[in-house]
Tab-separated table of C-alpha atoms in Angstrom:
chain	number	residue	atom	x	y	z
Y	1	MET	CA	123.376	59.152	159.986
Y	2	ASP	CA	121.287	56.066	159.265
Y	3	ALA	CA	119.117	54.247	161.729
Y	4	VAL	CA	120.603	50.959	162.925
Y	5	THR	CA	119.365	47.907	164.809
Y	6	ARG	CA	122.820	46.871	166.030
Y	7	ALA	CA	125.617	49.202	167.040
Y	8	THR	CA	129.258	48.865	167.949
Y	9	ILE	CA	130.155	50.835	171.040
Y	10	THR	CA	133.128	51.436	173.291
Y	11	LEU	CA	132.748	52.267	176.934
Y	12	SER	CA	134.449	51.936	180.282
Y	13	VAL	CA	132.956	49.580	182.853
Y	14	ASN	CA	134.461	49.762	186.324
Y	15	GLY	CA	137.611	51.195	184.783
Y	16	GLU	CA	137.980	48.540	182.114
Y	17	PRO	CA	137.707	49.534	178.446
Y	18	ILE	CA	135.057	47.467	176.650
Y	19	ALA	CA	134.126	47.223	172.980
Y	20	ALA	CA	130.920	45.444	172.019
Y	21	THR	CA	128.317	45.137	169.313
Y	22	VAL	CA	124.851	45.208	170.805
Y	23	PRO	CA	121.237	45.219	169.670
Y	24	VAL	CA	119.975	48.796	170.069
Y	25	ARG	CA	116.869	47.652	171.958
Y	26	GLN	CA	118.971	46.210	174.777
Y	27	HIS	CA	118.997	48.198	178.007
Y	28	LEU	CA	122.175	48.802	179.943
Y	29	VAL	CA	121.593	46.370	182.803
Y	30	ASP	CA	120.924	43.456	180.449
Y	31	PHE	CA	124.293	44.238	178.851
Y	32	LEU	CA	126.031	44.386	182.221
Y	33	ARG	CA	124.411	41.209	183.511
Y	34	GLU	CA	124.107	39.043	180.411
Y	35	ASP	CA	127.104	40.113	178.335
Y	36	LEU	CA	129.601	41.098	181.041
Y	37	GLY	CA	128.446	38.819	183.859
Y	38	LEU	CA	128.150	41.719	186.307
Y	39	THR	CA	125.099	40.489	188.167
Y	40	GLY	CA	125.295	42.921	191.075
Y	41	SER	CA	122.877	45.281	189.315
Y	42	HIS	CA	119.426	43.783	189.693
Y	43	LEU	CA	116.323	43.955	187.543
Y	44	GLY	CA	113.135	44.251	189.526
Y	45	CYS	CA	110.513	46.084	187.515
Y	46	GLU	CA	112.164	47.290	184.298
Y	47	HIS	CA	110.131	50.460	184.356
Y	48	GLY	CA	112.125	52.665	186.686
Y	49	VAL	CA	110.105	52.196	189.853
Y	50	CYS	CA	112.155	49.852	192.040
Y	51	GLY	CA	115.676	51.271	191.710
Y	52	ALA	CA	117.387	47.878	192.026
Y	53	CYS	CA	119.103	48.504	188.658
Y	54	THR	CA	120.747	51.788	189.713
Y	55	VAL	CA	124.242	52.227	188.243
Y	56	ARG	CA	126.503	55.210	187.717
Y	57	VAL	CA	127.047	56.767	184.324
Y	58	ASP	CA	129.837	59.357	184.232
Y	59	GLY	CA	129.633	59.489	188.011
Y	60	ILE	CA	125.885	60.085	188.202
Y	61	ALA	CA	123.310	57.571	189.466
Y	62	VAL	CA	120.797	56.491	186.811
Y	63	ARG	CA	118.234	53.775	186.296
Y	64	GLY	CA	120.080	51.148	184.280
Y	65	CYS	CA	116.841	49.703	182.909
Y	66	LEU	CA	115.815	53.076	181.422
Y	67	MET	CA	118.965	53.667	179.424
Y	68	LEU	CA	119.867	51.790	176.263
Y	69	THR	CA	123.260	50.116	176.064
Y	70	VAL	CA	123.917	52.021	172.832
Y	71	GLN	CA	123.508	55.258	174.814
Y	72	ALA	CA	126.436	54.225	177.007
Y	73	ASP	CA	128.783	54.612	174.032
Y	74	GLY	CA	131.796	56.632	175.185
Y	75	ARG	CA	130.572	56.724	178.790
Y	76	ARG	CA	132.097	55.630	182.062
Y	77	ILE	CA	129.916	53.060	183.826
Y	78	GLU	CA	130.335	52.041	187.458
Y	79	THR	CA	128.407	49.168	189.001
Y	80	ILE	CA	128.250	47.899	192.561
Y	81	GLU	CA	131.132	45.535	191.688
Y	82	GLY	CA	133.378	48.465	190.768
Y	83	LEU	CA	132.334	50.569	193.738
Y	84	SER	CA	132.994	47.606	196.047
Y	85	GLU	CA	136.414	46.944	194.570
Y	86	SER	CA	137.530	50.573	194.740
Y	87	GLY	CA	136.593	50.842	198.410
Y	88	ALA	CA	134.693	54.070	197.701
Y	89	ILE	CA	131.725	52.958	199.821
Y	90	ALA	CA	133.467	50.466	202.105
Y	91	ASP	CA	132.297	52.411	205.187
Y	92	LEU	CA	128.693	52.308	203.997
Y	93	GLN	CA	128.868	48.605	203.200
Y	94	ALA	CA	130.403	47.842	206.609
Y	95	GLU	CA	127.605	49.782	208.267
Y	96	PHE	CA	124.963	47.869	206.278
Y	97	VAL	CA	126.522	44.628	207.521
Y	98	ALA	CA	126.897	45.831	211.111
Y	99	ARG	CA	123.261	46.962	211.271
Y	100	ASN	CA	121.863	44.113	209.201
Y	101	ALA	CA	120.410	46.790	206.939
Y	102	LEU	CA	118.701	44.422	204.548
Y	103	GLN	CA	116.194	41.631	204.505
Y	104	CYS	CA	116.296	39.775	201.195
Y	105	GLY	CA	119.045	42.007	199.791
Y	106	PHE	CA	117.552	42.422	196.327
Y	107	CYS	CA	117.425	46.206	196.656
Y	108	THR	CA	120.812	46.535	198.364
Y	109	SER	CA	123.094	47.341	195.439
Y	110	GLY	CA	120.694	50.033	194.256
Y	111	MET	CA	120.305	51.358	197.794
Y	112	LEU	CA	124.078	51.592	198.182
Y	113	ILE	CA	124.595	53.449	194.905
Y	114	THR	CA	121.712	55.824	195.641
Y	115	ALA	CA	123.002	56.494	199.162
Y	116	ALA	CA	126.544	56.949	197.827
Y	117	ALA	CA	125.406	60.147	196.055
Y	118	LEU	CA	124.535	61.645	199.462
Y	119	LEU	CA	127.884	60.654	200.904
Y	120	GLU	CA	129.985	62.229	198.167
Y	121	ARG	CA	129.086	65.729	199.263
Y	122	PRO	CA	128.162	65.074	202.865
Y	123	ARG	CA	125.999	67.602	204.657
Y	124	ALA	CA	123.863	67.259	207.751
Y	125	MET	CA	120.503	65.728	206.825
Y	126	SER	CA	117.443	64.768	208.817
Y	127	ARG	CA	116.142	61.197	208.686
Y	128	GLY	CA	113.231	62.575	206.670
Y	129	GLU	CA	115.582	63.968	204.044
Y	130	ILE	CA	117.489	60.684	203.881
Y	131	ARG	CA	114.214	58.801	203.429
Y	132	GLU	CA	113.173	61.240	200.706
Y	133	HIS	CA	116.464	60.631	198.897
Y	134	LEU	CA	116.083	56.848	199.153
Y	135	SER	CA	112.360	56.821	198.328
Y	136	GLY	CA	113.004	55.722	194.746
Y	137	ASN	CA	114.553	52.494	195.998
Y	138	TYR	CA	111.773	51.333	198.294
Y	139	CYS	CA	110.910	47.742	197.549
Y	140	ARG	CA	108.585	45.412	199.398
Y	141	CYS	CA	110.039	44.489	202.778
Y	142	THR	CA	109.459	47.892	204.446
Y	143	GLY	CA	112.644	47.277	206.441
Y	144	TYR	CA	114.166	50.693	205.941
Y	145	GLN	CA	114.812	51.687	209.539
Y	146	ALA	CA	118.236	50.038	209.623
Y	147	ILE	CA	119.088	51.333	206.145
Y	148	VAL	CA	118.360	54.909	207.204
Y	149	ASP	CA	120.351	54.264	210.413
Y	150	ALA	CA	123.314	53.048	208.360
Y	151	VAL	CA	123.243	55.997	205.958
Y	152	ALA	CA	122.814	58.512	208.804
Y	153	SER	CA	125.712	56.971	210.680
Y	154	VAL	CA	128.096	57.017	207.691
Y	155	LEU	CA	126.991	60.542	206.813
Y	156	ALA	CA	127.812	61.686	210.343
Y	157	GLY	CA	131.147	59.854	210.156
Y	158	ARG	CA	132.105	61.481	206.877
Y	159	ILE	CA	131.085	64.934	208.067
Y	160	ALA	CA	133.159	64.428	211.238
Y	161	ALA	CA	136.111	63.265	209.129
Y	162	GLY	CA	135.915	66.495	207.152
Y	163	ALA	CA	135.117	64.662	203.947
Y	164	GLY	CA	132.954	67.613	202.991
Y	165	ASP	CA	136.068	69.709	202.385
Y	166	ARG	CA	137.367	67.508	199.607
F	1	MET	CA	109.511	43.081	179.988
F	2	LYS	CA	111.951	43.982	177.252
F	3	ALA	CA	111.497	46.652	174.614
F	4	PRO	CA	110.240	45.593	171.181
F	5	ASN	CA	112.474	45.813	168.133
F	6	PHE	CA	113.152	49.282	166.835
F	7	ALA	CA	115.881	51.079	164.955
F	8	TYR	CA	118.022	53.746	166.557
F	9	LEU	CA	119.403	56.939	165.143
F	10	ARG	CA	121.738	59.244	167.046
F	11	ALA	CA	121.225	62.850	166.015
F	12	THR	CA	124.225	65.138	166.385
F	13	ASP	CA	122.482	68.415	165.588
F	14	LEU	CA	118.957	69.821	165.439
F	15	PRO	CA	118.625	69.936	161.618
F	16	GLY	CA	119.656	66.259	161.527
F	17	ALA	CA	117.078	65.323	164.167
F	18	LEU	CA	114.334	67.262	162.352
F	19	ALA	CA	115.249	65.719	158.993
F	20	ALA	CA	115.029	62.250	160.558
F	21	LEU	CA	111.647	63.161	162.008
F	22	ASP	CA	110.514	64.231	158.530
F	23	SER	CA	111.558	60.957	156.967
F	24	TYR	CA	110.128	58.609	159.620
F	25	GLY	CA	106.985	60.620	160.435
F	26	THR	CA	104.690	59.123	163.060
F	27	GLY	CA	106.832	55.981	163.286
F	28	ALA	CA	109.540	57.957	165.088
F	29	ARG	CA	109.864	58.791	168.771
F	30	ILE	CA	112.244	61.378	170.156
F	31	LEU	CA	114.492	59.841	172.815
F	32	ALA	CA	115.484	62.528	175.312
F	33	GLY	CA	115.791	61.426	178.962
F	34	GLY	CA	113.856	58.253	178.212
F	35	GLN	CA	112.383	58.102	181.715
F	36	SER	CA	108.833	57.728	180.383
F	37	LEU	CA	109.558	56.487	176.867
F	38	MET	CA	111.686	53.545	178.028
F	39	PRO	CA	109.030	52.246	180.471
F	40	ALA	CA	106.436	52.572	177.686
F	41	LEU	CA	108.691	50.515	175.405
F	42	ASN	CA	109.484	47.948	178.088
F	43	PHE	CA	105.743	47.551	178.720
F	44	ARG	CA	105.224	47.417	174.948
F	45	LEU	CA	102.629	50.137	175.242
F	46	ASP	CA	104.386	51.728	172.288
F	47	VAL	CA	106.061	50.074	169.299
F	48	PRO	CA	107.851	52.767	167.306
F	49	GLU	CA	109.794	52.148	164.120
F	50	VAL	CA	112.742	54.283	165.136
F	51	LEU	CA	114.077	56.207	168.121
F	52	ILE	CA	115.795	59.490	167.333
F	53	ASP	CA	118.228	60.103	170.179
F	54	ILE	CA	118.687	63.854	170.719
F	55	ASN	CA	120.944	63.594	173.788
F	56	GLY	CA	123.934	64.664	171.711
F	57	VAL	CA	122.306	67.863	170.409
F	58	ALA	CA	124.208	70.552	172.306
F	59	ALA	CA	121.950	73.375	171.065
F	60	LEU	CA	119.133	71.995	173.241
F	61	THR	CA	121.005	72.332	176.535
F	62	GLY	CA	121.570	75.126	179.035
F	63	ILE	CA	119.766	77.502	181.349
F	64	GLU	CA	120.457	81.184	180.833
F	65	ILE	CA	119.006	84.618	181.428
F	66	GLN	CA	118.154	86.533	178.261
F	67	GLY	CA	116.803	89.970	179.160
F	68	ASP	CA	113.625	89.513	181.180
F	69	VAL	CA	113.235	85.798	180.471
F	70	ILE	CA	115.025	82.606	181.429
F	71	ARG	CA	115.771	80.357	178.480
F	72	ILE	CA	115.726	76.679	179.422
F	73	GLY	CA	116.945	74.254	176.754
F	74	ALA	CA	114.622	71.299	176.216
F	75	LEU	CA	117.340	68.786	177.149
F	76	THR	CA	117.821	70.342	180.584
F	77	ARG	CA	117.665	67.511	183.130
F	78	HIS	CA	115.411	67.820	186.170
F	79	ALA	CA	118.543	67.572	188.345
F	80	GLU	CA	119.988	70.599	186.538
F	81	LEU	CA	116.837	72.613	187.282
F	82	GLU	CA	117.091	71.475	190.896
F	83	ALA	CA	120.727	72.587	191.206
F	84	SER	CA	120.441	75.819	189.200
F	85	ALA	CA	121.037	79.092	191.050
F	86	VAL	CA	119.271	80.904	188.187
F	87	ILE	CA	116.128	78.791	188.623
F	88	ALA	CA	116.199	79.184	192.409
F	89	ALA	CA	116.377	82.974	192.122
F	90	GLU	CA	114.329	83.626	188.994
F	91	ALA	CA	111.727	80.831	188.878
F	92	PRO	CA	111.289	79.671	192.496
F	93	LEU	CA	108.064	77.819	191.640
F	94	LEU	CA	110.067	75.507	189.383
F	95	ALA	CA	112.691	75.011	192.073
F	96	ALA	CA	109.972	74.035	194.558
F	97	ALA	CA	108.230	71.702	192.105
F	98	VAL	CA	111.198	69.837	190.674
F	99	ARG	CA	112.025	68.200	194.013
F	100	HIS	CA	108.769	66.312	193.620
F	101	VAL	CA	109.596	65.008	190.147
F	102	ALA	CA	110.270	61.302	190.664
F	103	HIS	CA	113.523	60.230	192.365
F	104	PRO	CA	117.153	61.422	192.138
F	105	ALA	CA	118.274	58.808	189.584
F	106	ILE	CA	115.317	59.672	187.359
F	107	ARG	CA	115.859	63.416	187.785
F	108	ASN	CA	119.437	62.854	186.626
F	109	ARG	CA	118.159	61.704	183.210
F	110	GLY	CA	114.649	63.082	182.686
F	111	THR	CA	114.352	66.324	180.725
F	112	ILE	CA	112.014	69.314	180.820
F	113	GLY	CA	111.313	69.018	177.103
F	114	GLY	CA	110.394	65.366	177.461
F	115	SER	CA	108.082	66.005	180.388
F	116	LEU	CA	106.268	68.834	178.598
F	117	SER	CA	106.009	66.950	175.297
F	118	LEU	CA	104.548	63.880	176.978
F	119	ALA	CA	102.005	65.934	178.966
F	120	ASP	CA	101.419	63.280	181.594
F	121	PRO	CA	98.508	64.589	183.698
F	122	ALA	CA	100.377	63.700	186.910
F	123	ALA	CA	103.514	65.610	185.939
F	124	GLU	CA	104.566	68.716	187.850
F	125	LEU	CA	106.340	70.689	185.117
F	126	PRO	CA	103.421	71.116	182.673
F	127	ALA	CA	101.318	72.602	185.491
F	128	CYS	CA	104.177	74.930	186.461
F	129	MET	CA	104.525	76.119	182.867
F	130	VAL	CA	100.854	77.087	182.738
F	131	ALA	CA	101.081	78.848	186.110
F	132	LEU	CA	104.222	80.676	184.946
F	133	GLU	CA	102.730	81.613	181.548
F	134	ALA	CA	105.814	80.091	179.932
F	135	GLU	CA	106.347	80.167	176.202
F	136	LEU	CA	107.404	76.987	174.432
F	137	VAL	CA	109.458	77.028	171.253
F	138	LEU	CA	108.828	74.250	168.737
F	139	ALA	CA	111.096	73.638	165.765
F	140	SER	CA	110.521	71.795	162.498
F	141	SER	CA	112.431	71.680	159.240
F	142	ALA	CA	110.166	74.504	158.042
F	143	GLY	CA	111.124	76.834	160.897
F	144	SER	CA	110.149	77.456	164.482
F	145	ARG	CA	107.126	78.792	166.310
F	146	THR	CA	106.361	79.902	169.843
F	147	ILE	CA	103.240	78.960	171.756
F	148	GLY	CA	101.986	79.814	175.242
F	149	ALA	CA	101.867	76.917	177.680
F	150	ALA	CA	98.107	77.298	178.203
F	151	ALA	CA	97.503	76.726	174.484
F	152	PHE	CA	100.121	73.977	174.196
F	153	PHE	CA	98.398	71.554	176.587
F	154	ARG	CA	95.172	70.343	175.025
F	155	GLY	CA	94.135	67.173	176.763
F	156	LEU	CA	95.224	63.906	178.333
F	157	PHE	CA	98.737	63.285	176.959
F	158	GLU	CA	97.733	65.667	174.167
F	159	THR	CA	99.655	68.761	173.109
F	160	ASP	CA	99.779	71.155	170.179
F	161	ARG	CA	103.120	69.665	169.030
F	162	ARG	CA	102.909	68.363	165.473
F	163	PRO	CA	104.570	65.068	164.492
F	164	ASN	CA	107.352	66.899	162.603
F	165	GLU	CA	108.206	69.195	165.515
F	166	ILE	CA	110.607	69.022	168.449
F	167	LEU	CA	110.147	71.144	171.552
F	168	VAL	CA	113.476	72.950	171.680
F	169	GLU	CA	113.246	75.470	174.486
F	170	VAL	CA	111.134	76.928	177.231
F	171	ARG	CA	111.021	80.635	178.025
F	172	VAL	CA	109.954	81.649	181.517
F	173	LYS	CA	109.559	85.226	182.717
F	174	ARG	CA	112.010	86.204	185.429
F	175	GLN	CA	110.886	86.671	188.992
F	176	THR	CA	109.717	90.151	190.017
F	177	PRO	CA	109.222	91.479	193.556
F	178	ASN	CA	105.416	91.309	193.304
F	179	ARG	CA	105.303	87.709	192.068
F	180	ARG	CA	104.673	84.931	194.570
F	181	HIS	CA	104.347	81.195	194.273
F	182	GLY	CA	102.949	78.189	196.076
F	183	PHE	CA	103.292	74.463	195.505
F	184	ALA	CA	101.844	71.389	197.178
F	185	GLU	CA	101.495	67.772	196.164
F	186	LEU	CA	99.934	64.617	197.527
F	187	SER	CA	101.479	61.299	196.489
F	188	ARG	CA	101.674	57.810	198.002
F	189	ARG	CA	105.400	58.126	198.659
F	190	HIS	CA	107.765	60.987	197.917
F	191	GLY	CA	108.537	61.109	194.193
F	192	ASP	CA	105.609	58.983	193.075
F	193	PHE	CA	103.104	60.280	190.558
F	194	ALA	CA	100.931	62.972	192.089
F	195	VAL	CA	97.444	61.942	193.118
F	196	VAL	CA	96.657	65.644	193.363
F	197	GLY	CA	99.042	68.583	193.149
F	198	ILE	CA	98.827	72.349	192.780
F	199	ALA	CA	101.250	74.767	191.189
F	200	CYS	CA	100.338	78.392	191.740
F	201	GLN	CA	101.740	81.729	190.772
F	202	ALA	CA	100.236	85.041	191.905
F	203	ASP	CA	100.909	88.652	191.048
F	204	VAL	CA	100.367	90.713	194.179
F	205	ALA	CA	100.376	94.525	194.302
F	206	ASP	CA	99.733	96.496	197.510
F	207	ALA	CA	98.713	93.218	199.219
F	208	LYS	CA	95.974	92.782	196.595
F	209	VAL	CA	95.839	89.923	194.108
F	210	ALA	CA	96.351	91.261	190.591
F	211	ALA	CA	96.343	87.772	189.050
F	212	LEU	CA	96.041	84.249	190.448
F	213	ARG	CA	97.125	81.367	188.257
F	214	LEU	CA	96.353	78.219	190.228
F	215	VAL	CA	96.782	74.965	188.304
F	216	VAL	CA	95.613	71.591	189.617
F	217	PHE	CA	97.382	68.497	188.285
F	218	GLY	CA	97.296	64.768	188.941
F	219	SER	CA	93.542	64.563	189.295
F	220	GLU	CA	92.760	66.574	186.156
F	221	SER	CA	93.328	65.465	182.574
F	222	PHE	CA	95.489	68.427	181.573
F	223	PRO	CA	96.843	71.597	183.180
F	224	ARG	CA	94.845	74.810	182.952
F	225	VAL	CA	94.349	77.867	185.111
F	226	ALA	CA	91.484	77.504	187.584
F	227	SER	CA	89.319	80.346	186.310
F	228	HIS	CA	86.735	80.443	189.106
F	229	ALA	CA	89.488	80.547	191.726
F	230	ALA	CA	91.177	83.325	189.757
F	231	ALA	CA	87.952	85.350	189.564
F	232	ALA	CA	87.352	84.945	193.311
F	233	ALA	CA	90.825	86.313	194.030
F	234	GLN	CA	90.921	89.179	191.564
F	235	GLY	CA	91.647	92.542	193.168
F	236	ARG	CA	91.143	91.304	196.714
F	237	VAL	CA	93.414	91.656	199.708
F	238	LEU	CA	95.235	88.486	200.756
F	239	SER	CA	93.596	87.222	203.921
F	240	ARG	CA	92.222	84.162	205.643
F	241	ALA	CA	88.765	85.049	204.280
F	242	LEU	CA	90.083	85.266	200.725
F	243	ARG	CA	91.774	81.900	201.162
F	244	ASP	CA	88.434	80.341	202.115
F	245	ASP	CA	86.737	81.989	199.135
F	246	ILE	CA	89.391	80.744	196.697
F	247	VAL	CA	89.112	77.217	198.081
F	248	ALA	CA	85.314	77.326	197.745
F	249	ALA	CA	85.441	78.744	194.213
F	250	LEU	CA	87.954	76.121	193.117
F	251	LEU	CA	85.260	73.448	193.342
F	252	GLU	CA	83.746	74.857	190.141
F	253	ASP	CA	87.059	74.405	188.324
F	254	LEU	CA	87.634	70.771	189.223
F	255	ASP	CA	86.798	67.796	187.048
F	256	PRO	CA	88.706	64.947	188.722
F	257	SER	CA	88.867	61.439	187.367
F	258	ASP	CA	87.662	58.420	189.324
F	259	ASN	CA	90.399	55.809	189.454
F	260	LEU	CA	92.329	53.457	191.720
F	261	GLN	CA	94.002	56.419	193.426
F	262	GLY	CA	90.686	57.734	194.659
F	263	GLY	CA	87.145	58.689	193.809
F	264	ALA	CA	86.278	62.061	192.330
F	265	ALA	CA	84.726	63.352	195.547
F	266	THR	CA	87.826	62.403	197.523
F	267	LYS	CA	90.093	64.120	195.033
F	268	ARG	CA	87.980	67.285	195.117
F	269	GLN	CA	88.441	67.385	198.868
F	270	TRP	CA	92.205	66.787	198.590
F	271	ALA	CA	92.519	69.495	195.933
F	272	GLN	CA	90.703	71.957	198.195
F	273	ILE	CA	92.965	71.112	201.145
F	274	LEU	CA	96.075	71.587	198.992
F	275	ALA	CA	94.661	74.837	197.565
F	276	GLY	CA	94.278	76.164	201.094
F	277	ARG	CA	97.922	75.347	201.805
F	278	VAL	CA	99.144	76.891	198.560
F	279	VAL	CA	97.189	80.123	199.100
F	280	ALA	CA	98.563	80.216	202.652
F	281	GLN	CA	102.097	80.009	201.218
F	282	ILE	CA	101.322	82.938	198.926
F	283	THR	CA	99.731	84.941	201.746
F	284	ALA	CA	102.701	84.339	204.045
F	285	ALA	CA	105.349	85.128	201.404
């Protein structure tokens, strides 16, 4: 196979099939934001530190700024828009609103997607463990108390609802 | 920032990846997990001609037991190490260390082969490999060779890998009843680069230390066994007194760098505190 500087790819974004020709140097979040208009994934640092760009690829949370769009060929991408629409994290989002678990909100979509991984296979966790899991999404405001409260509360709710048996 | 211009080549098998490496030479970079390469590109610290994406090379995946060793494919993600029952049972040091490798989203992509090939001084896995006396298998179009981890790491971001080679697998000896481990790390927040960390493996027979392989990372330029600490421990019974002697001897092994994360004297003190904790873990095991 020859090396290319543009590539034609097909992928699924929030359940929709997409075909596109992209420059190979473009990272995934630029594609989502600039080409598809899905601006819920944010770009803070573009070197994997802030976590604001977190998206799901084949169901797994990744840093969208550290993956090339061309590498998403054949993959299933979910962004905060898709997760919001499907209702998969509606309880978590409601809890964020109820507890005002954000200050400027720049980190929120990444926080939600990162926390969602904990909620898929809910098990009892200490606040320390929740903080450890979210540590890759810390930003600047230091206002994480309410975020940890929200995640702990939804986790407890899902465990009580027997979601762990699914 | 955005990555510079480069060309991209998706390898589908190992011979194809190696042939591409042969034709592009030092202008090529291997794209595995990309969790260090992509930041380097986005910062424009590196401007390669071509990226050879090996994520589709199935031969580089998998964790399996082969006789008395565990074979870990170079494309194994950190999250796979973390979740592996084989690693938990047969290489508990790795299981303890991998939790400290960055954050969940990065562990979902980053690979063991990438971490070892980069040889970042703050990385956990290179230090573990030296402590575990792992063997690394490197392939080129001409064939493959195996090298011990201690010989593989040669300096700051410097390894014995040649430009035409790809690290294809890691071979770690399986756990035995007399093998113990300890791990401790100091970082600004969980998952950040280690300021100082220690990976340690000890062979213990009749409560006596038969071998101590204590490796300091983060503050040192590359991972190597602390030889003075090892000599202090050799043949002695695990005890509080031995712990103090190992911690004292370790000072001779340290050569920490002065940087924004701390002065050399501070890092020596932190390394000694962590060494005390790690030896305590081994003593208590």
